[in-house]
Amino acid sequence: MEVLFFGIAKDIVGASHKVFSTNEHRPNSVGELKQLLIQEYSELAKLSSLAVAVNSEYALDHVPLRDNDEVAVIPPVSGG
Amino acid sequence: MEVLFFGIAKDIVGASHKVFSTNEHRPNSVGELKQLLIQEYSELAKLSSLAVAVNSEYALDHVPLRDNDEVAVIPPVSGG
Amino acid sequence: MKKYIEIVDQIDTSTVYAQLSHPHSGGICVFVGAVREFTAQQEVVGLEFETYEKMALKEMEKIADKAIDKWNLQKVVIKHAVGMKNVEEPVVIVGASSAHRSECFEACRFLIDTLKETVPIWKKELFKDKTVWVSAHP
Amino acid sequence: MKKYIEIVDQIDTSTVYAQLSHPHSGGICVFVGAVREFTAQQEVVGLEFETYEKMALKEMEKIADKAIDKWNLQKVVIKHAVGMKNVEEPVVIVGASSAHRSECFEACRFLIDTLKETVPIWKKELFKDKTVWVSAHP
């Protein structure tokens, strides 16, 4: 499972992506992923919002994560 | 005094302008001009509205008309 | 220049952004009115516009000044075409630039709405078998 | 083609009317967002945009489809630029064409408002002495 980081999230994490191999312990849902990231990078908790997209669709906390999913961490958007 | 006609008013009157020489009896106000025109061209009375501009500014019925004024008969506008 | 106000033979849409752009403007809103193929289910061959140009320019200036004043605009464009126009041809272009987007949207809507109410321009619809001066009769 | 949806390096304002024009459209409304020189009294040197392109295009498609459906539009344009943009440069262009003007104005406003809420694009403001990710913090 690959997790992509954009905008300020990329700056906080210090990387544009992170791969969870299947062997490694990896989060099973969007909610777990968020918890795990916030534990490791507390600055993420200070953002106005923190959304997650699974296979390029916004996904709520209960959505499960699978091995081949492309997951993205979406800090507050500011286009336009 | 010159009176200009536009749009459907030009079609009804059959001319794009009409000159009232100072010798001739000419209307003394916007209201009088309108009355005079409607008497002569009854089709003007059937329009949705009939405005008059004096020296290229909209003018109400009480506005006096003078010899050197440029007067325009403004049927319902439909720009855009 | 702050205002671009013209009666023209052809509307040139390609210059409008250069004319409205300004370092203090975060938003630019533009409206273009064009000739539609159908009016009330009848096929339109074209439109013919005429104007009382001297007065039309004065009224367009007044509209632009009101909008600049009310919405604190950086730039305003109001241009109307005259003569014969075919289906899809632009006949009017209005636009405004402002710091934020709400202002330019509201101003742009005001420009076209007020132009239609007060500017001495007349439109004749040409159908296959007749011509009609728009809005002339109740 | 009914929709023109793109992430681009440069916004080309010159093609938008040709793309939105349609024989059934009497009205075309376009909004352009550009880089402002000042934000909260601070001088902006430029803006830098990045996007999650695959998802951004999907979200822009959704916005366009909603607008077409709601306002019965003939055509829709949504284009956003990425990379470094200087003051006065356009960064986004949205537009809609419809039979009458109310629909294209409302649709155009909806396109830009919704784009700002949902499309994964991020803007960094570059000042002389610092950079700030816009809206990141409360």
Tab-separated table of C-alpha atoms in Angstrom:
chain	number	residue	atom	x	y	z
A	1	MET	CA	0.000	0.000	0.000
A	2	GLU	CA	1.326	3.388	-1.008
A	3	VAL	CA	0.518	6.602	0.821
A	4	LEU	CA	1.052	9.912	-0.997
A	5	PHE	CA	1.628	13.240	0.762
A	6	PHE	CA	0.887	16.662	-0.673
A	7	GLY	CA	1.256	20.305	0.253
A	8	ILE	CA	2.037	20.971	3.890
A	9	ALA	CA	1.599	17.258	4.738
A	10	LYS	CA	4.538	16.489	2.475
A	11	ASP	CA	6.630	19.108	4.311
A	12	ILE	CA	5.638	17.754	7.742
A	13	VAL	CA	6.290	14.113	6.859
A	14	GLY	CA	9.392	15.046	4.892
A	15	ALA	CA	8.515	12.732	2.013
A	16	SER	CA	6.119	12.662	-0.943
A	17	HIS	CA	5.212	9.031	-0.366
A	18	LYS	CA	5.587	6.103	1.977
A	19	VAL	CA	5.121	2.427	1.156
A	20	PHE	CA	3.609	-0.051	3.616
A	21	SER	CA	4.777	-3.483	2.527
A	22	THR	CA	2.315	-6.307	3.152
A	23	ASN	CA	4.633	-7.878	5.727
A	24	GLU	CA	4.881	-4.734	7.768
A	25	HIS	CA	2.101	-3.795	10.160
A	26	ARG	CA	-0.082	-1.477	8.175
A	27	PRO	CA	-3.317	0.394	9.016
A	28	ASN	CA	-6.540	-1.393	8.097
A	29	SER	CA	-8.753	1.643	7.703
A	30	VAL	CA	-8.596	5.331	6.916
A	31	GLY	CA	-9.141	6.105	10.587
A	32	GLU	CA	-6.233	3.895	11.671
A	33	LEU	CA	-3.957	5.463	9.076
A	34	LYS	CA	-4.768	8.945	10.383
A	35	GLN	CA	-4.137	7.906	14.006
A	36	LEU	CA	-0.834	6.306	13.091
A	37	LEU	CA	0.352	9.335	11.131
A	38	ILE	CA	-0.679	11.791	13.843
A	39	GLN	CA	1.189	9.733	16.465
A	40	GLU	CA	4.323	9.908	14.374
A	41	TYR	CA	3.917	13.483	13.075
A	42	SER	CA	2.099	15.552	15.661
A	43	GLU	CA	2.158	18.656	13.439
A	44	LEU	CA	-0.505	16.983	11.281
A	45	ALA	CA	-2.966	17.366	14.161
A	46	LYS	CA	-2.605	21.137	14.022
A	47	LEU	CA	-3.949	21.455	10.457
A	48	SER	CA	-7.421	22.909	9.796
A	49	SER	CA	-8.452	19.559	8.381
A	50	LEU	CA	-6.881	16.262	7.335
A	51	ALA	CA	-8.672	14.217	4.695
A	52	VAL	CA	-7.722	10.956	3.065
A	53	ALA	CA	-8.411	9.736	-0.452
A	54	VAL	CA	-8.434	6.061	-1.384
A	55	ASN	CA	-7.866	5.369	-5.066
A	56	SER	CA	-8.355	9.093	-5.681
A	57	GLU	CA	-11.757	9.392	-4.009
A	58	TYR	CA	-12.347	11.084	-0.658
A	59	ALA	CA	-12.814	8.375	1.985
A	60	LEU	CA	-14.262	8.533	5.518
A	61	ASP	CA	-12.610	6.964	8.563
A	62	HIS	CA	-14.469	3.635	8.349
A	63	VAL	CA	-13.266	2.887	4.799
A	64	PRO	CA	-10.971	-0.187	4.788
A	65	LEU	CA	-7.505	-0.086	3.248
A	66	ARG	CA	-6.225	-2.890	1.047
A	67	ASP	CA	-2.775	-3.858	-0.198
A	68	ASN	CA	-3.048	-2.393	-3.662
A	69	ASP	CA	-4.799	0.833	-2.702
A	70	GLU	CA	-3.319	4.182	-3.609
A	71	VAL	CA	-3.910	6.295	-0.546
A	72	ALA	CA	-3.376	10.073	-0.358
A	73	VAL	CA	-3.205	12.384	2.623
A	74	ILE	CA	-5.075	15.575	1.744
A	75	PRO	CA	-4.330	18.646	3.881
A	76	PRO	CA	-6.673	21.672	3.509
A	77	VAL	CA	-7.032	22.348	-0.225
A	78	SER	CA	-6.421	25.879	-1.481
A	79	GLY	CA	-6.812	25.935	-5.245
A	80	GLY	CA	-8.207	28.856	-7.214
B	1	MET	CA	-34.409	71.413	-33.190
B	2	GLU	CA	-33.617	67.977	-34.536
B	3	VAL	CA	-35.470	64.824	-33.514
B	4	LEU	CA	-33.789	61.450	-34.139
B	5	PHE	CA	-35.668	58.162	-34.478
B	6	PHE	CA	-34.261	54.726	-33.793
B	7	GLY	CA	-35.303	51.086	-33.986
B	8	ILE	CA	-38.997	50.495	-34.426
B	9	ALA	CA	-39.709	54.237	-34.014
B	10	LYS	CA	-37.698	54.883	-37.161
B	11	ASP	CA	-39.750	52.265	-39.008
B	12	ILE	CA	-43.056	53.749	-37.777
B	13	VAL	CA	-42.147	57.341	-38.584
B	14	GLY	CA	-40.465	56.297	-41.823
B	15	ALA	CA	-37.479	58.584	-41.231
B	16	SER	CA	-34.324	58.597	-39.121
B	17	HIS	CA	-34.738	62.270	-38.230
B	18	LYS	CA	-37.041	65.259	-38.470
B	19	VAL	CA	-36.069	68.913	-38.154
B	20	PHE	CA	-38.324	71.501	-36.503
B	21	SER	CA	-37.202	74.863	-37.816
B	22	THR	CA	-37.529	77.735	-35.377
B	23	ASN	CA	-40.247	79.349	-37.506
B	24	GLU	CA	-42.380	76.243	-37.518
B	25	HIS	CA	-44.579	75.451	-34.551
B	26	ARG	CA	-42.468	73.094	-32.467
B	27	PRO	CA	-43.114	71.313	-29.151
B	28	ASN	CA	-41.897	73.157	-26.034
B	29	SER	CA	-41.392	70.140	-23.808
B	30	VAL	CA	-40.719	66.439	-23.955
B	31	GLY	CA	-44.351	65.753	-23.079
B	32	GLU	CA	-45.609	67.947	-25.915
B	33	LEU	CA	-43.277	66.252	-28.387
B	34	LYS	CA	-44.580	62.831	-27.385
B	35	GLN	CA	-48.220	63.950	-27.730
B	36	LEU	CA	-47.544	65.442	-31.125
B	37	LEU	CA	-45.768	62.346	-32.400
B	38	ILE	CA	-48.430	59.983	-31.085
B	39	GLN	CA	-51.165	62.071	-32.757
B	40	GLU	CA	-49.362	61.791	-36.076
B	41	TYR	CA	-48.113	58.189	-35.714
B	42	SER	CA	-50.602	56.236	-33.631
B	43	GLU	CA	-48.471	53.059	-33.804
B	44	LEU	CA	-46.041	54.737	-31.369
B	45	ALA	CA	-48.713	54.484	-28.661
B	46	LYS	CA	-48.693	50.689	-28.941
B	47	LEU	CA	-45.051	50.307	-27.901
B	48	SER	CA	-44.109	48.909	-24.467
B	49	SER	CA	-42.540	52.252	-23.633
B	50	LEU	CA	-41.562	55.476	-25.356
B	51	ALA	CA	-38.732	57.503	-23.867
B	52	VAL	CA	-37.097	60.703	-25.024
B	53	ALA	CA	-33.507	61.836	-24.672
B	54	VAL	CA	-32.496	65.489	-24.795
B	55	ASN	CA	-28.862	66.057	-25.705
B	56	SER	CA	-28.282	62.342	-25.195
B	57	GLU	CA	-29.678	62.157	-21.652
B	58	TYR	CA	-33.002	60.559	-20.732
B	59	ALA	CA	-35.527	63.349	-20.098
B	60	LEU	CA	-38.911	63.301	-18.355
B	61	ASP	CA	-42.063	64.913	-19.785
B	62	HIS	CA	-41.595	68.265	-18.030
B	63	VAL	CA	-38.155	68.923	-19.550
B	64	PRO	CA	-38.268	71.961	-21.897
B	65	LEU	CA	-37.029	71.723	-25.478
B	66	ARG	CA	-34.860	74.473	-26.996
B	67	ASP	CA	-33.887	75.324	-30.560
B	68	ASN	CA	-30.452	73.754	-30.555
B	69	ASP	CA	-31.362	70.611	-28.655
B	70	GLU	CA	-30.666	67.207	-30.130
B	71	VAL	CA	-33.730	65.185	-29.232
B	72	ALA	CA	-34.048	61.419	-29.671
B	73	VAL	CA	-37.088	59.168	-29.523
B	74	ILE	CA	-36.126	55.982	-27.672
B	75	PRO	CA	-38.391	52.957	-28.156
B	76	PRO	CA	-37.887	49.978	-25.784
B	77	VAL	CA	-34.167	49.199	-25.728
B	78	SER	CA	-33.049	45.616	-26.361
B	79	GLY	CA	-29.266	45.505	-26.304
B	80	GLY	CA	-27.259	42.562	-25.039
C	1	MET	CA	-6.834	53.052	-18.297
C	2	LYS	CA	-9.580	51.867	-15.988
C	3	LYS	CA	-12.554	51.601	-18.369
C	4	TYR	CA	-12.781	50.146	-21.872
C	5	ILE	CA	-16.083	51.292	-23.323
C	6	GLU	CA	-16.859	50.891	-26.989
C	7	ILE	CA	-19.434	50.393	-29.704
C	8	VAL	CA	-17.754	48.145	-32.253
C	9	ASP	CA	-18.476	46.273	-35.470
C	10	GLN	CA	-17.018	43.035	-34.110
C	11	ILE	CA	-16.498	41.900	-30.518
C	12	ASP	CA	-12.889	40.838	-29.999
C	13	THR	CA	-12.858	38.424	-27.053
C	14	SER	CA	-9.081	37.965	-27.202
C	15	THR	CA	-8.173	41.308	-25.601
C	16	VAL	CA	-10.496	41.233	-22.605
C	17	TYR	CA	-8.159	39.594	-20.079
C	18	ALA	CA	-5.252	41.861	-20.897
C	19	GLN	CA	-7.600	44.831	-20.452
C	20	LEU	CA	-9.035	43.600	-17.122
C	21	SER	CA	-5.828	42.254	-15.575
C	22	HIS	CA	-4.348	44.245	-12.685
C	23	PRO	CA	-1.820	43.412	-9.943
C	24	HIS	CA	-4.466	44.116	-7.267
C	25	SER	CA	-7.087	41.882	-8.907
C	26	GLY	CA	-7.461	38.305	-7.722
C	27	GLY	CA	-10.679	37.851	-9.702
C	28	ILE	CA	-11.864	38.669	-13.208
C	29	CYS	CA	-15.415	37.915	-14.320
C	30	VAL	CA	-16.529	38.267	-17.940
C	31	PHE	CA	-19.896	37.799	-19.602
C	32	VAL	CA	-20.332	37.367	-23.357
C	33	GLY	CA	-23.752	37.513	-24.982
C	34	ALA	CA	-24.039	35.677	-28.290
C	35	VAL	CA	-26.696	35.022	-30.922
C	36	ARG	CA	-28.817	31.954	-30.146
C	37	GLU	CA	-30.165	29.770	-32.906
C	38	PHE	CA	-33.671	29.544	-31.464
C	39	THR	CA	-36.024	31.984	-29.765
C	40	ALA	CA	-39.339	30.595	-28.535
C	41	GLN	CA	-38.926	27.553	-30.814
C	42	GLN	CA	-38.390	29.687	-33.901
C	43	GLU	CA	-35.162	29.454	-35.868
C	44	VAL	CA	-33.251	32.724	-35.864
C	45	VAL	CA	-31.264	33.569	-39.004
C	46	GLY	CA	-29.437	36.440	-37.314
C	47	LEU	CA	-29.747	39.597	-35.274
C	48	GLU	CA	-29.334	43.168	-36.390
C	49	PHE	CA	-28.278	45.815	-33.878
C	50	GLU	CA	-28.465	49.559	-34.121
C	51	THR	CA	-27.590	52.211	-31.575
C	52	TYR	CA	-27.708	55.896	-30.761
C	53	GLU	CA	-23.977	55.787	-30.323
C	54	LYS	CA	-23.286	59.084	-28.572
C	55	MET	CA	-25.884	58.378	-25.892
C	56	ALA	CA	-25.039	54.651	-25.665
C	57	LEU	CA	-21.432	55.483	-24.808
C	58	LYS	CA	-22.580	57.979	-22.145
C	59	GLU	CA	-24.925	55.425	-20.562
C	60	MET	CA	-22.214	52.744	-20.636
C	61	GLU	CA	-19.825	55.156	-18.886
C	62	LYS	CA	-22.429	55.760	-16.176
C	63	ILE	CA	-22.922	52.033	-15.633
C	64	ALA	CA	-19.160	51.464	-15.442
C	65	ASP	CA	-18.696	54.319	-12.957
C	66	LYS	CA	-21.511	53.046	-10.730
C	67	ALA	CA	-20.008	49.557	-10.691
C	68	ILE	CA	-16.470	50.779	-10.005
C	69	ASP	CA	-17.799	52.834	-7.131
C	70	LYS	CA	-20.045	50.175	-5.642
C	71	TRP	CA	-17.679	47.171	-5.902
C	72	ASN	CA	-14.303	48.904	-5.771
C	73	LEU	CA	-13.242	47.476	-9.122
C	74	GLN	CA	-9.810	47.800	-10.699
C	75	LYS	CA	-10.981	47.631	-14.327
C	76	VAL	CA	-14.193	47.468	-16.347
C	77	VAL	CA	-14.942	46.483	-19.950
C	78	ILE	CA	-18.256	47.198	-21.711
C	79	LYS	CA	-18.382	46.659	-25.474
C	80	HIS	CA	-21.383	46.181	-27.712
C	81	ALA	CA	-21.457	45.296	-31.385
C	82	VAL	CA	-23.725	46.803	-34.033
C	83	GLY	CA	-24.779	45.573	-37.467
C	84	MET	CA	-25.727	42.068	-38.619
C	85	LYS	CA	-24.696	39.170	-36.384
C	86	ASN	CA	-25.032	35.484	-37.170
C	87	VAL	CA	-25.736	32.568	-34.829
C	88	GLU	CA	-22.894	32.051	-32.273
C	89	GLU	CA	-21.363	35.480	-32.922
C	90	PRO	CA	-20.699	37.525	-29.769
C	91	VAL	CA	-22.737	40.732	-29.575
C	92	VAL	CA	-21.763	42.083	-26.169
C	93	ILE	CA	-18.914	41.617	-23.722
C	94	VAL	CA	-18.797	43.015	-20.187
C	95	GLY	CA	-16.259	42.311	-17.486
C	96	ALA	CA	-14.818	43.483	-14.199
C	97	SER	CA	-11.761	42.824	-12.074
C	98	SER	CA	-11.596	43.082	-8.286
C	99	ALA	CA	-9.518	41.939	-5.332
C	100	HIS	CA	-11.882	39.055	-4.500
C	101	ARG	CA	-14.282	37.024	-6.599
C	102	SER	CA	-17.661	38.011	-5.127
C	103	GLU	CA	-17.239	41.615	-6.209
C	104	CYS	CA	-16.363	40.886	-9.832
C	105	PHE	CA	-19.227	38.389	-10.185
C	106	GLU	CA	-21.796	40.818	-8.776
C	107	ALA	CA	-20.403	43.719	-10.790
C	108	CYS	CA	-20.384	41.729	-14.026
C	109	ARG	CA	-24.018	40.739	-13.532
C	110	PHE	CA	-24.921	44.353	-12.793
C	111	LEU	CA	-23.119	45.552	-15.941
C	112	ILE	CA	-25.076	43.298	-18.298
C	113	ASP	CA	-28.419	43.677	-16.493
C	114	THR	CA	-28.188	47.467	-16.468
C	115	LEU	CA	-26.915	47.656	-20.048
C	116	LYS	CA	-30.027	45.780	-21.145
C	117	GLU	CA	-32.256	48.219	-19.257
C	118	THR	CA	-30.806	51.604	-20.112
C	119	VAL	CA	-28.366	51.640	-23.038
C	120	PRO	CA	-29.977	52.809	-26.302
C	121	ILE	CA	-29.303	49.771	-28.467
C	122	TRP	CA	-32.000	47.993	-30.451
C	123	LYS	CA	-32.092	44.439	-31.654
C	124	LYS	CA	-34.090	43.098	-34.571
C	125	GLU	CA	-34.552	39.344	-34.798
C	126	LEU	CA	-34.398	38.028	-38.328
C	127	PHE	CA	-36.424	34.882	-38.934
C	128	LYS	CA	-36.847	33.107	-42.265
C	129	ASP	CA	-40.168	34.801	-42.957
C	130	LYS	CA	-40.224	37.958	-40.821
C	131	THR	CA	-38.288	40.441	-38.700
C	132	VAL	CA	-39.175	41.508	-35.142
C	133	TRP	CA	-37.873	44.407	-33.030
C	134	VAL	CA	-37.239	42.710	-29.686
C	135	SER	CA	-39.304	43.936	-26.682
C	136	ALA	CA	-40.970	46.670	-28.752
C	137	HIS	CA	-44.497	45.574	-27.906
C	138	PRO	CA	-46.032	44.377	-24.637
D	1	MET	CA	-16.888	18.073	-26.725
D	2	LYS	CA	-18.928	19.368	-23.815
D	3	LYS	CA	-16.282	19.637	-21.059
D	4	TYR	CA	-12.754	21.005	-21.169
D	5	ILE	CA	-11.043	19.909	-17.964
D	6	GLU	CA	-7.313	20.237	-17.529
D	7	ILE	CA	-4.378	20.724	-15.203
D	8	VAL	CA	-1.930	22.878	-17.152
D	9	ASP	CA	1.371	24.672	-16.763
D	10	GLN	CA	-0.038	27.923	-18.163
D	11	ILE	CA	-3.639	29.128	-18.410
D	12	ASP	CA	-4.424	30.109	-21.994
D	13	THR	CA	-7.313	32.591	-21.835
D	14	SER	CA	-7.477	32.966	-25.615
D	15	THR	CA	-9.219	29.643	-26.321
D	16	VAL	CA	-12.002	29.820	-23.739
D	17	TYR	CA	-14.685	31.485	-25.888
D	18	ALA	CA	-14.173	29.128	-28.808
D	19	GLN	CA	-14.486	26.226	-26.354
D	20	LEU	CA	-17.643	27.572	-24.673
D	21	SER	CA	-19.430	28.891	-27.752
D	22	HIS	CA	-22.481	26.947	-28.940
D	23	PRO	CA	-25.410	27.768	-31.249
D	24	HIS	CA	-27.870	27.219	-28.378
D	25	SER	CA	-25.960	29.467	-25.957
D	26	GLY	CA	-27.008	33.073	-25.570
D	27	GLY	CA	-24.769	33.562	-22.546
D	28	ILE	CA	-21.190	32.680	-21.650
D	29	CYS	CA	-19.762	33.492	-18.218
D	30	VAL	CA	-16.082	33.065	-17.402
D	31	PHE	CA	-14.115	33.576	-14.200
D	32	VAL	CA	-10.346	33.917	-14.088
D	33	GLY	CA	-8.420	33.810	-10.825
D	34	ALA	CA	-5.066	35.565	-10.861
D	35	VAL	CA	-2.198	36.218	-8.461
D	36	ARG	CA	-2.715	39.346	-6.354
D	37	GLU	CA	0.183	41.495	-5.310
D	38	PHE	CA	-0.948	41.855	-1.694
D	39	THR	CA	-2.479	39.504	0.862
D	40	ALA	CA	-3.376	41.004	4.220
D	41	GLN	CA	-1.068	43.985	3.565
D	42	GLN	CA	1.902	41.758	2.808
D	43	GLU	CA	3.577	41.866	-0.581
D	44	VAL	CA	3.345	38.557	-2.408
D	45	VAL	CA	6.274	37.606	-4.632
D	46	GLY	CA	4.386	34.730	-6.227
D	47	LEU	CA	2.316	31.616	-5.664
D	48	GLU	CA	3.311	28.016	-6.104
D	49	PHE	CA	0.661	25.404	-6.867
D	50	GLU	CA	0.829	21.658	-6.613
D	51	THR	CA	-1.844	19.045	-7.200
D	52	TYR	CA	-2.717	15.395	-6.917
D	53	GLU	CA	-3.485	15.406	-10.601
D	54	LYS	CA	-5.357	12.143	-11.049
D	55	MET	CA	-7.780	12.989	-8.250
D	56	ALA	CA	-8.004	16.674	-9.173
D	57	LEU	CA	-9.204	15.797	-12.680
D	58	LYS	CA	-11.802	13.394	-11.245
D	59	GLU	CA	-13.110	16.046	-8.836
D	60	MET	CA	-13.217	18.655	-11.605
D	61	GLU	CA	-15.210	16.225	-13.775
D	62	LYS	CA	-17.697	15.744	-10.937
D	63	ILE	CA	-18.126	19.498	-10.503
D	64	ALA	CA	-18.626	19.985	-14.237
D	65	ASP	CA	-21.209	17.182	-14.426
D	66	LYS	CA	-23.148	18.565	-11.469
D	67	ALA	CA	-23.231	22.035	-13.042
D	68	ILE	CA	-24.261	20.736	-16.488
D	69	ASP	CA	-27.055	18.775	-14.878
D	70	LYS	CA	-28.284	21.538	-12.578
D	71	TRP	CA	-28.156	24.478	-15.020
D	72	ASN	CA	-28.630	22.669	-18.332
D	73	LEU	CA	-25.351	23.999	-19.704
D	74	GLN	CA	-24.096	23.563	-23.238
D	75	LYS	CA	-20.376	23.681	-22.377
D	76	VAL	CA	-18.073	23.865	-19.357
D	77	VAL	CA	-14.400	24.778	-18.953
D	78	ILE	CA	-12.379	24.089	-15.777
D	79	LYS	CA	-8.607	24.533	-15.987
D	80	HIS	CA	-6.106	25.032	-13.201
D	81	ALA	CA	-2.413	25.826	-13.460
D	82	VAL	CA	0.398	24.300	-11.397
D	83	GLY	CA	3.938	25.468	-10.661
D	84	MET	CA	5.225	28.975	-9.917
D	85	LYS	CA	2.967	31.899	-10.818
D	86	ASN	CA	3.865	35.565	-10.657
D	87	VAL	CA	1.655	38.542	-9.813
D	88	GLU	CA	-1.119	39.060	-12.427
D	89	GLU	CA	-0.663	35.593	-13.927
D	90	PRO	CA	-3.905	33.600	-14.275
D	91	VAL	CA	-4.004	30.448	-12.152
D	92	VAL	CA	-7.507	29.170	-12.791
D	93	ILE	CA	-10.196	29.618	-15.438
D	94	VAL	CA	-13.748	28.307	-15.211
D	95	GLY	CA	-16.639	29.029	-17.535
D	96	ALA	CA	-20.071	27.902	-18.661
D	97	SER	CA	-22.431	28.545	-21.549
D	98	SER	CA	-26.214	28.371	-21.380
D	99	ALA	CA	-29.309	29.528	-23.235
D	100	HIS	CA	-29.882	32.494	-20.878
D	101	ARG	CA	-27.544	34.528	-18.720
D	102	SER	CA	-28.724	33.660	-15.193
D	103	GLU	CA	-27.775	30.023	-15.612
D	104	CYS	CA	-24.224	30.633	-16.818
D	105	PHE	CA	-23.561	33.198	-14.056
D	106	GLU	CA	-24.806	30.850	-11.319
D	107	ALA	CA	-22.987	27.874	-12.800
D	108	CYS	CA	-19.719	29.786	-13.149
D	109	ARG	CA	-19.870	30.877	-9.510
D	110	PHE	CA	-20.624	27.288	-8.454
D	111	LEU	CA	-17.659	25.978	-10.482
D	112	ILE	CA	-15.097	28.211	-8.803
D	113	ASP	CA	-16.614	27.959	-5.302
D	114	THR	CA	-16.742	24.171	-5.424
D	115	LEU	CA	-13.302	23.862	-6.995
D	116	LYS	CA	-11.893	25.783	-4.034
D	117	GLU	CA	-13.623	23.432	-1.588
D	118	THR	CA	-12.976	20.003	-3.024
D	119	VAL	CA	-10.272	19.841	-5.703
D	120	PRO	CA	-6.893	18.634	-4.335
D	121	ILE	CA	-4.741	21.597	-5.275
D	122	TRP	CA	-2.470	23.384	-2.810
D	123	LYS	CA	-1.207	26.923	-2.919
D	124	LYS	CA	1.921	28.233	-1.209
D	125	GLU	CA	2.248	31.996	-0.857
D	126	LEU	CA	5.778	33.238	-1.345
D	127	PHE	CA	6.640	36.414	0.556
D	128	LYS	CA	10.027	38.115	0.640
D	129	ASP	CA	10.959	36.482	3.940
D	130	LYS	CA	8.777	33.375	4.262
D	131	THR	CA	6.430	30.910	2.560
D	132	VAL	CA	2.943	29.946	3.768
D	133	TRP	CA	0.672	27.062	2.734
D	134	VAL	CA	-2.675	28.826	2.346
D	135	SER	CA	-5.518	27.707	4.667
D	136	ALA	CA	-3.387	24.971	6.227
D	137	HIS	CA	-3.889	26.185	9.789
D	138	PRO	CA	-6.995	27.459	11.578
